[in-house]
PDB file of C-alpha atoms and ligand atoms in Angstrom:
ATOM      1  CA  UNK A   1      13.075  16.213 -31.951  1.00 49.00           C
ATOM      2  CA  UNK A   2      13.650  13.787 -29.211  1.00 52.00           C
ATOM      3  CA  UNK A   3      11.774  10.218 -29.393  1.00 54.00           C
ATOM      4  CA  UNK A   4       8.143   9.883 -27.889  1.00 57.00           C
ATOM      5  CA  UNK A   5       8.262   8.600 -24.607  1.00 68.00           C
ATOM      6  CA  UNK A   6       7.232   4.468 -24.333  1.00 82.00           C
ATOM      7  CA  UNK A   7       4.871   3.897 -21.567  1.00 91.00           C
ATOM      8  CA  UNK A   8       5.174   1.015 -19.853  1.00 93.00           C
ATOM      9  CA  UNK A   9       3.220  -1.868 -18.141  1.00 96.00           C
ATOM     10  CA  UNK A  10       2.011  -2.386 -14.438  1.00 97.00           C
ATOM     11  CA  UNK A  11       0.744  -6.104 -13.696  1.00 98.00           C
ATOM     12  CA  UNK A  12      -1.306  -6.357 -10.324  1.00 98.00           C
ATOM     13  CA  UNK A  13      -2.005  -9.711  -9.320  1.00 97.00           C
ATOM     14  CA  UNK A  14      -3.466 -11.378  -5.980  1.00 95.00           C
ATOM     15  CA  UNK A  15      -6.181 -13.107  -4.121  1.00 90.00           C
ATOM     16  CA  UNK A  16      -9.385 -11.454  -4.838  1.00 82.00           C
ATOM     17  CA  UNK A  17     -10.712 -10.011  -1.297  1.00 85.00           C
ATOM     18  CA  UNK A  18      -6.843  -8.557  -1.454  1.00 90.00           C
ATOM     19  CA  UNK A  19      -8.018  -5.004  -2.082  1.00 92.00           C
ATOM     20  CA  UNK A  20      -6.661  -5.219  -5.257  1.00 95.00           C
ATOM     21  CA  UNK A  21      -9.463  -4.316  -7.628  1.00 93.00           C
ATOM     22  CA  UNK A  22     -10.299  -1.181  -5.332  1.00 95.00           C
ATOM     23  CA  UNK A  23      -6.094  -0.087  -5.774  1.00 97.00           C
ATOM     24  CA  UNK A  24      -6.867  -0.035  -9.283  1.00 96.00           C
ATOM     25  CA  UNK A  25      -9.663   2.131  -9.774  1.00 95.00           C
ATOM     26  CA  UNK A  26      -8.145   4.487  -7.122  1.00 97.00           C
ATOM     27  CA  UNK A  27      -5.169   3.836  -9.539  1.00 97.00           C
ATOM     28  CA  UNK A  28      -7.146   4.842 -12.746  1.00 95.00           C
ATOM     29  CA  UNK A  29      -7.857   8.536 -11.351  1.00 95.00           C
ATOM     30  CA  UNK A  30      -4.666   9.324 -12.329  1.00 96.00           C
ATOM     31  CA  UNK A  31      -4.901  10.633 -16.137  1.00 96.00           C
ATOM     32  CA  UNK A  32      -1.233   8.694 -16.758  1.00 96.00           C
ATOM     33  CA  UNK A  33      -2.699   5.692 -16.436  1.00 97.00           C
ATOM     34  CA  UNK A  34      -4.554   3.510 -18.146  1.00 97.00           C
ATOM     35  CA  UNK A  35      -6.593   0.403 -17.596  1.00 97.00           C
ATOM     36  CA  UNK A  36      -6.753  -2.630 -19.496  1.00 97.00           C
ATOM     37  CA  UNK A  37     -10.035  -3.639 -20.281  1.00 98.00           C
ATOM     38  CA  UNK A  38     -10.322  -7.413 -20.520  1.00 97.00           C
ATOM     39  CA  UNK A  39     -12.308  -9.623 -22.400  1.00 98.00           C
ATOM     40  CA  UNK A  40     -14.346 -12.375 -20.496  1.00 98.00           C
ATOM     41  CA  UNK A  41     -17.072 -14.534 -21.000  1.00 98.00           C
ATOM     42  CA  UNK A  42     -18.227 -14.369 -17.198  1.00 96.00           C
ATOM     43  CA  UNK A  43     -21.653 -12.540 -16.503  1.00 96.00           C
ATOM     44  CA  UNK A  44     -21.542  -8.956 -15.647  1.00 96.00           C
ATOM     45  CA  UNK A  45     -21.874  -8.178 -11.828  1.00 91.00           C
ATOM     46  CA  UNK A  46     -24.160  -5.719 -10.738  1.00 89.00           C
ATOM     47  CA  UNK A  47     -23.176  -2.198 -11.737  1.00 93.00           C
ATOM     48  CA  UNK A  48     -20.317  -3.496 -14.156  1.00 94.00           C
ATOM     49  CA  UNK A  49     -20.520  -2.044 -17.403  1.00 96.00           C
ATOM     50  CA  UNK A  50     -19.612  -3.266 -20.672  1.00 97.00           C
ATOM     51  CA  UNK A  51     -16.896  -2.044 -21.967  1.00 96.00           C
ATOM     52  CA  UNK A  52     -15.384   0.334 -19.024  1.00 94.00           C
ATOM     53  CA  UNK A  53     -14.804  -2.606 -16.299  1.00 93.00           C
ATOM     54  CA  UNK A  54     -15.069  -5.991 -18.864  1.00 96.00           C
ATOM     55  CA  UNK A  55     -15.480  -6.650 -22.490  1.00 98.00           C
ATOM     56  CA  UNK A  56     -18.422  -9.496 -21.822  1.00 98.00           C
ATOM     57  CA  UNK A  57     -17.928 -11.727 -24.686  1.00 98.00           C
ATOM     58  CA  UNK A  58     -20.092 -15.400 -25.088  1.00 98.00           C
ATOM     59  CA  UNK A  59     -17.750 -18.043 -25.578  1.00 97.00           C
ATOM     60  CA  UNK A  60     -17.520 -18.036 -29.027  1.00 98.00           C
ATOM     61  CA  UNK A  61     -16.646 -15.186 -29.548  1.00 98.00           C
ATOM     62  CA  UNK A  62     -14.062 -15.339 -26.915  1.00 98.00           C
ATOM     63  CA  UNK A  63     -12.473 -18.112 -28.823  1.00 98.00           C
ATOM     64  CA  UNK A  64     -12.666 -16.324 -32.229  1.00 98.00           C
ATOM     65  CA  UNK A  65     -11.017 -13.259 -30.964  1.00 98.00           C
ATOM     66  CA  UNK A  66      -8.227 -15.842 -29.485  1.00 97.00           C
ATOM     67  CA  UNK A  67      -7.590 -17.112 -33.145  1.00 97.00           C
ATOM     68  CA  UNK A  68      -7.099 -13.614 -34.462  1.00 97.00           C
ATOM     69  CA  UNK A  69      -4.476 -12.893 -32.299  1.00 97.00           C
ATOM     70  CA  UNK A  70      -6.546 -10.487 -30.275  1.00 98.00           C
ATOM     71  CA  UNK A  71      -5.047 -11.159 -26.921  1.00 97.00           C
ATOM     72  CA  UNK A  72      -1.512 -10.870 -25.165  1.00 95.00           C
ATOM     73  CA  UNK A  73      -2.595 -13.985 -22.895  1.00 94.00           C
ATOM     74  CA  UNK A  74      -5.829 -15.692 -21.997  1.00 95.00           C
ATOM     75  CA  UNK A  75      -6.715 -17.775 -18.892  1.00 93.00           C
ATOM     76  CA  UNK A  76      -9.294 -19.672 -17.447  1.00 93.00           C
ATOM     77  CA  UNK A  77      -9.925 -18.385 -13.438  1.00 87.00           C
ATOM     78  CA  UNK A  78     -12.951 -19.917 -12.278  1.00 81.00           C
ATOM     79  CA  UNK A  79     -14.358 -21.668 -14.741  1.00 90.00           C
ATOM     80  CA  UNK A  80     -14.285 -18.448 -17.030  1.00 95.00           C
ATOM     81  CA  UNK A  81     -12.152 -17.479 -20.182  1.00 97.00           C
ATOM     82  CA  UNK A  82     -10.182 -14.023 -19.583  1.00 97.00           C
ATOM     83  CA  UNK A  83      -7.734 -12.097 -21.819  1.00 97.00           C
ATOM     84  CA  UNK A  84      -5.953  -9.281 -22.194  1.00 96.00           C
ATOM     85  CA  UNK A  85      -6.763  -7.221 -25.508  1.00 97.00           C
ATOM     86  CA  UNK A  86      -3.210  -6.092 -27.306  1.00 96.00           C
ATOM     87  CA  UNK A  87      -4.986  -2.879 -29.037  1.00 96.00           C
ATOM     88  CA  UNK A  88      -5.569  -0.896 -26.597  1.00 96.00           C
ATOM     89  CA  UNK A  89      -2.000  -1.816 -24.526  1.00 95.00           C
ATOM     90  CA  UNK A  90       0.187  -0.802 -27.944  1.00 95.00           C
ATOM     91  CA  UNK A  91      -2.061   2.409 -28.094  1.00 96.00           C
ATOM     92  CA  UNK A  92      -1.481   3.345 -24.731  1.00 96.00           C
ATOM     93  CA  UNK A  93       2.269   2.276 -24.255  1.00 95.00           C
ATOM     94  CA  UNK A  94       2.552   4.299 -27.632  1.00 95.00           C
ATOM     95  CA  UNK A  95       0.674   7.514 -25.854  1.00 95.00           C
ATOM     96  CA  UNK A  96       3.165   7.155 -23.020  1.00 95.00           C
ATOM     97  CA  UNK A  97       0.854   5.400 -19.919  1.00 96.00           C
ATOM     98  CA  UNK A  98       1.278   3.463 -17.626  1.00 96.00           C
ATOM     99  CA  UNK A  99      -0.883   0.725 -18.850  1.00 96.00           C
ATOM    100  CA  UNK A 100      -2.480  -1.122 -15.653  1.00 98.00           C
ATOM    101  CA  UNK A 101      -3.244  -4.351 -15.903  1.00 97.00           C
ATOM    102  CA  UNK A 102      -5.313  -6.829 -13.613  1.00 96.00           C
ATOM    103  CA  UNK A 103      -4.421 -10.272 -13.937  1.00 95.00           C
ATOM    104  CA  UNK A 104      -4.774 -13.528 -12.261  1.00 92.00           C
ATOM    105  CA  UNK A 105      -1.401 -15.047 -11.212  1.00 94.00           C
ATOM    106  CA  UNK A 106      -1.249 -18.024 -14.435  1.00 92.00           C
ATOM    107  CA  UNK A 107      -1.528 -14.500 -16.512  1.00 94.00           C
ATOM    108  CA  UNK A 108       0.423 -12.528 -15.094  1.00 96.00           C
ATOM    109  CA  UNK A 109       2.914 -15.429 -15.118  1.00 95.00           C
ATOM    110  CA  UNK A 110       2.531 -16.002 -19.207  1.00 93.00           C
ATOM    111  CA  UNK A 111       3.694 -12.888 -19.762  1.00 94.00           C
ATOM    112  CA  UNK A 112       6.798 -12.476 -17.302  1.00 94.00           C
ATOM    113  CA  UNK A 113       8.247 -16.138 -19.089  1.00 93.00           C
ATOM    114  CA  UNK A 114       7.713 -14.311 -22.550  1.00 90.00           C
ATOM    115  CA  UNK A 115       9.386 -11.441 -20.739  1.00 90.00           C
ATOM    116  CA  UNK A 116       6.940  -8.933 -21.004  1.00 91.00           C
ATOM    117  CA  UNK A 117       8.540  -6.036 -20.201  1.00 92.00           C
ATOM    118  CA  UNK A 118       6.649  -4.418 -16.962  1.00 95.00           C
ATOM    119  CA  UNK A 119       6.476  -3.949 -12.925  1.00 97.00           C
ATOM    120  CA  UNK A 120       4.634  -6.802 -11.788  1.00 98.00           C
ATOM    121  CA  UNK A 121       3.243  -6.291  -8.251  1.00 98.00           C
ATOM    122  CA  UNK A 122       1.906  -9.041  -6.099  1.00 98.00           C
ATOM    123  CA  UNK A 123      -1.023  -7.305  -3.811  1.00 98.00           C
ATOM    124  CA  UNK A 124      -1.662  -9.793  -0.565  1.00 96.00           C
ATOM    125  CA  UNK A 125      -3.523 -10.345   1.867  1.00 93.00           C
ATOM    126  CA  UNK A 126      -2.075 -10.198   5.587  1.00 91.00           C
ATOM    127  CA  UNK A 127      -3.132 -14.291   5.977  1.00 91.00           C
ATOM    128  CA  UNK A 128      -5.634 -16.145   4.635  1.00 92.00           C
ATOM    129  CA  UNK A 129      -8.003 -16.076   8.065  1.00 93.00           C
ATOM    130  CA  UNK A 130      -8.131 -12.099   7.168  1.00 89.00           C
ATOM    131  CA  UNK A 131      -9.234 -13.221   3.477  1.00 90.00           C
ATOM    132  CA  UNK A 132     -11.836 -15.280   4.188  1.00 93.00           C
ATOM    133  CA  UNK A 133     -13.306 -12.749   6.908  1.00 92.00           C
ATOM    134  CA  UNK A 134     -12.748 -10.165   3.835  1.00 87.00           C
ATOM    135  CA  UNK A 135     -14.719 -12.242   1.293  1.00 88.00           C
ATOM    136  CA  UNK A 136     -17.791 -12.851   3.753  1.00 91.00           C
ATOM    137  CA  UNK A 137     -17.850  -9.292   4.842  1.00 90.00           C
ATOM    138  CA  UNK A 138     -17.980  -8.018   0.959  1.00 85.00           C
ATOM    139  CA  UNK A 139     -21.128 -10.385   0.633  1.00 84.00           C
ATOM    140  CA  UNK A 140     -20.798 -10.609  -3.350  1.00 82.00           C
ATOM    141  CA  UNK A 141     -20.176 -14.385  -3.013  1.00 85.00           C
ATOM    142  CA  UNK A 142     -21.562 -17.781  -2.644  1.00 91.00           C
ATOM    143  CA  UNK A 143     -20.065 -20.303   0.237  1.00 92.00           C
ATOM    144  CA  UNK A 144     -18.750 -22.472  -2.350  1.00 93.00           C
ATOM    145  CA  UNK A 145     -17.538 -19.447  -4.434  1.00 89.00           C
ATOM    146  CA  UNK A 146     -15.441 -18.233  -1.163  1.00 91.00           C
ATOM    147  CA  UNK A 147     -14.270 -21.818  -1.155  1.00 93.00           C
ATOM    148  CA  UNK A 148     -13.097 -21.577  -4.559  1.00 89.00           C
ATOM    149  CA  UNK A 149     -11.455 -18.490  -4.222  1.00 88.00           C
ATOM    150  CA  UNK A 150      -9.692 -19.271  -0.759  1.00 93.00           C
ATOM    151  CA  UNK A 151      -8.348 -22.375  -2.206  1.00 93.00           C
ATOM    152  CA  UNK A 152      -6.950 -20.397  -5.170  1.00 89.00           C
ATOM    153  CA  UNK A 153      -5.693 -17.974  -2.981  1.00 92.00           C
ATOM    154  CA  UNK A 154      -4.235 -20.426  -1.263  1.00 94.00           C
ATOM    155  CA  UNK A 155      -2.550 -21.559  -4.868  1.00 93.00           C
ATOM    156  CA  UNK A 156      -1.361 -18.321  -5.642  1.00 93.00           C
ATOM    157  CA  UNK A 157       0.169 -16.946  -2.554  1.00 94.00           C
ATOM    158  CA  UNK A 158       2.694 -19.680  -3.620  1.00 95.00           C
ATOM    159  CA  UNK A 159       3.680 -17.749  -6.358  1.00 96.00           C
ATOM    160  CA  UNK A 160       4.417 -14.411  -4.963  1.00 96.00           C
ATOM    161  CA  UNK A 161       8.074 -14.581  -5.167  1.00 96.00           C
ATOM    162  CA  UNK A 162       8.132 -15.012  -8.708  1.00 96.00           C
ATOM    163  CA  UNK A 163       6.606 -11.255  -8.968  1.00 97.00           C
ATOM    164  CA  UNK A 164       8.684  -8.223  -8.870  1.00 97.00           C
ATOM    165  CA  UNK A 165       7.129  -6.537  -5.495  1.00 98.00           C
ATOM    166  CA  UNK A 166       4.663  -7.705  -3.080  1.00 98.00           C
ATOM    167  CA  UNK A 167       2.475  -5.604  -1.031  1.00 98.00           C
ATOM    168  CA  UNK A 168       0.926  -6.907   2.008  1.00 96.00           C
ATOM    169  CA  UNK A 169      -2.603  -5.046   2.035  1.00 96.00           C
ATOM    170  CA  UNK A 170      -2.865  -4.460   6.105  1.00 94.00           C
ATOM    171  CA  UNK A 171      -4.258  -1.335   5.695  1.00 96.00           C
ATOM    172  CA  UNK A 172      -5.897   0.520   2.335  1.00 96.00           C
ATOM    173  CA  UNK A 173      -3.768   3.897   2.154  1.00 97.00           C
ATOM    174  CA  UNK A 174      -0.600   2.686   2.467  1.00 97.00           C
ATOM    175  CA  UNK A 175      -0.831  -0.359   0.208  1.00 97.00           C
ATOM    176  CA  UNK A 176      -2.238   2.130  -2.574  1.00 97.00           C
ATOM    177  CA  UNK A 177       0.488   4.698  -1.946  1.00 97.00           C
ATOM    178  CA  UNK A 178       3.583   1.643  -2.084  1.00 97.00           C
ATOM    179  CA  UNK A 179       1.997   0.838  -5.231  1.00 97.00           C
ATOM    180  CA  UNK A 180       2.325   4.328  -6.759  1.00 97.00           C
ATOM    181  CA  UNK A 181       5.420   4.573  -5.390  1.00 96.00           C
ATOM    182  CA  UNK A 182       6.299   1.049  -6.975  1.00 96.00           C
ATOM    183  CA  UNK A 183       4.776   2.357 -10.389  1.00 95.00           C
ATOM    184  CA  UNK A 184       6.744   5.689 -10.148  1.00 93.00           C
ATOM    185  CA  UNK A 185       2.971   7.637  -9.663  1.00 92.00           C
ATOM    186  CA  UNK A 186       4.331   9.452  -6.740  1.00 85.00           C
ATOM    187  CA  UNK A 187       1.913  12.866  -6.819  1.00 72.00           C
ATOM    188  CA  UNK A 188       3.322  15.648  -8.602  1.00 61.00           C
ATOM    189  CA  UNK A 189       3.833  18.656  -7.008  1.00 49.00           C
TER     190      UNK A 189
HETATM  191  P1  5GP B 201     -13.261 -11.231 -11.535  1.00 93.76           P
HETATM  192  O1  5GP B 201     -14.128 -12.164 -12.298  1.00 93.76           O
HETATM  193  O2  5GP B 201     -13.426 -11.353 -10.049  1.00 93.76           O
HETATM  194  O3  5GP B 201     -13.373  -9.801 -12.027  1.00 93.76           O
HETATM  195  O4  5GP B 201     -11.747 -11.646 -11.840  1.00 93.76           O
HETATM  196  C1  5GP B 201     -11.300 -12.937 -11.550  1.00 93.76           C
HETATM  197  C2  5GP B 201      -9.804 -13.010 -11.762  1.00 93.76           C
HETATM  198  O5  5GP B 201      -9.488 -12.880 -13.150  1.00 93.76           O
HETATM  199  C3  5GP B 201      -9.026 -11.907 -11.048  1.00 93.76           C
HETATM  200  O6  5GP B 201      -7.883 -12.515 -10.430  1.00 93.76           O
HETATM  201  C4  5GP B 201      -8.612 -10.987 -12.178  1.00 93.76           C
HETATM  202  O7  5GP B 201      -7.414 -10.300 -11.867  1.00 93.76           O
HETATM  203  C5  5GP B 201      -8.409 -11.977 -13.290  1.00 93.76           C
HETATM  204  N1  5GP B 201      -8.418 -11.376 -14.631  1.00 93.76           N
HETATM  205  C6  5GP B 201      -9.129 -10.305 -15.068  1.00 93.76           C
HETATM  206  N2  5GP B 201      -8.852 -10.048 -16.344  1.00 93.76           N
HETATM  207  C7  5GP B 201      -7.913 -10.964 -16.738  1.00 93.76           C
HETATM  208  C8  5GP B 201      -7.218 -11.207 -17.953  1.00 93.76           C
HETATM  209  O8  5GP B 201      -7.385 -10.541 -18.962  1.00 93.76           O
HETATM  210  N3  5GP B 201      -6.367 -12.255 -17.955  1.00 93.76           N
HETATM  211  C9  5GP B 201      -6.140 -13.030 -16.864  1.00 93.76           C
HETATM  212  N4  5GP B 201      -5.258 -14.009 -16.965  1.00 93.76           N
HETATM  213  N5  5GP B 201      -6.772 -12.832 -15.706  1.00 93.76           N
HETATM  214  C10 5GP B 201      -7.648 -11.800 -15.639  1.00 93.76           C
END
């Protein structure tokens, strides 16, 4: 009997108004992958649900669950605490997924110095006149949350080169399909 096969990891990272929370749930339609649920104590958004897109934990909790071991890493983006749950990524590296995860860039970078083994894909934004046209378009935001997140943008476009790939999201389709190519979630035919 030959060994189960190990799944492995996918780490998508980049600016948020890159496009790439919508790769990911066009990602998580395929039934090999999937998606880490993180923990975080920010407020749900308006048609998030507990437990499919966040866990939404109060702080303590959040900090409890940190001394049990409970996450891979954990991060503070914008003023909120975020981590990755272990469970659920040894389950479904065990079952053979690809186990997708959505990180900001100090995550994403915790885990590639304690060389995590995974693909670690850098989604971008064409320039950072296109972001900020992005994030007032998607309306979701306050001015001085756009601020916020087009000065960390700023921040982490710095670290790109550090990932494995970068995709430059110009246009939707063809970022998504590089990143299944990337992944090795080419359709099957
Ligand atoms: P949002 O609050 O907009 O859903 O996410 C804010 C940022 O936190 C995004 O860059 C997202 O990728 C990142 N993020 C989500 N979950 C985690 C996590 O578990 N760990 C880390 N480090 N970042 C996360």
């Amino acid at each position: 009997m030959s060994a189960p096969k190990a799944g492995r990891m996918l780490l998508i990272s980049g600016p948020s108004g890159s496009g790439k929370s919508s790769i990911c749930r066009r990602l998580q339609e395929d039934p090999r992958v999937v998606f880490s649920v993180s923990a975080t104590t920010r407020a749900p958004r308006k048609g998030e649900v507990d437990g499919v897109h966040y866990l939404f934990v109060d702080a303590e909790r959040f900090r409890a669950m940190q001394r049990e071991g409970a996450f891979i890493e954990s991060a503070e983006v914008h003023g909120n605490l975020y981590g990755t749950l272990r469970e659920p990524m040894e389950k479904a590296l065990a079952a053979g997924k690809v186990y997708l995860v959505e990180i900001d860039v100090q995550g994403a970078l915790q885990l590639k110095a304690l060389a995590v083994p995974g693909v670690y894909v850098f989604v971008d934004v064409p320039d950072l006149g296109e972001l900020r046209r992005r994030l007032e378009a998607r309306g979701t935001d306050a001015p001085d949350v756009i601020e916020r997140r087009m000065q960390k943008a700023a921040a982490e476009r710095v670290e790109r080169d550090k990932y494995d790939f970068v995709v430059v999201n110009r246009e939707f389709d063809t970022a998504l399909a590089e990143v299944r190519r990337i992944a090795g979630l080419e359709e099957v035919s």
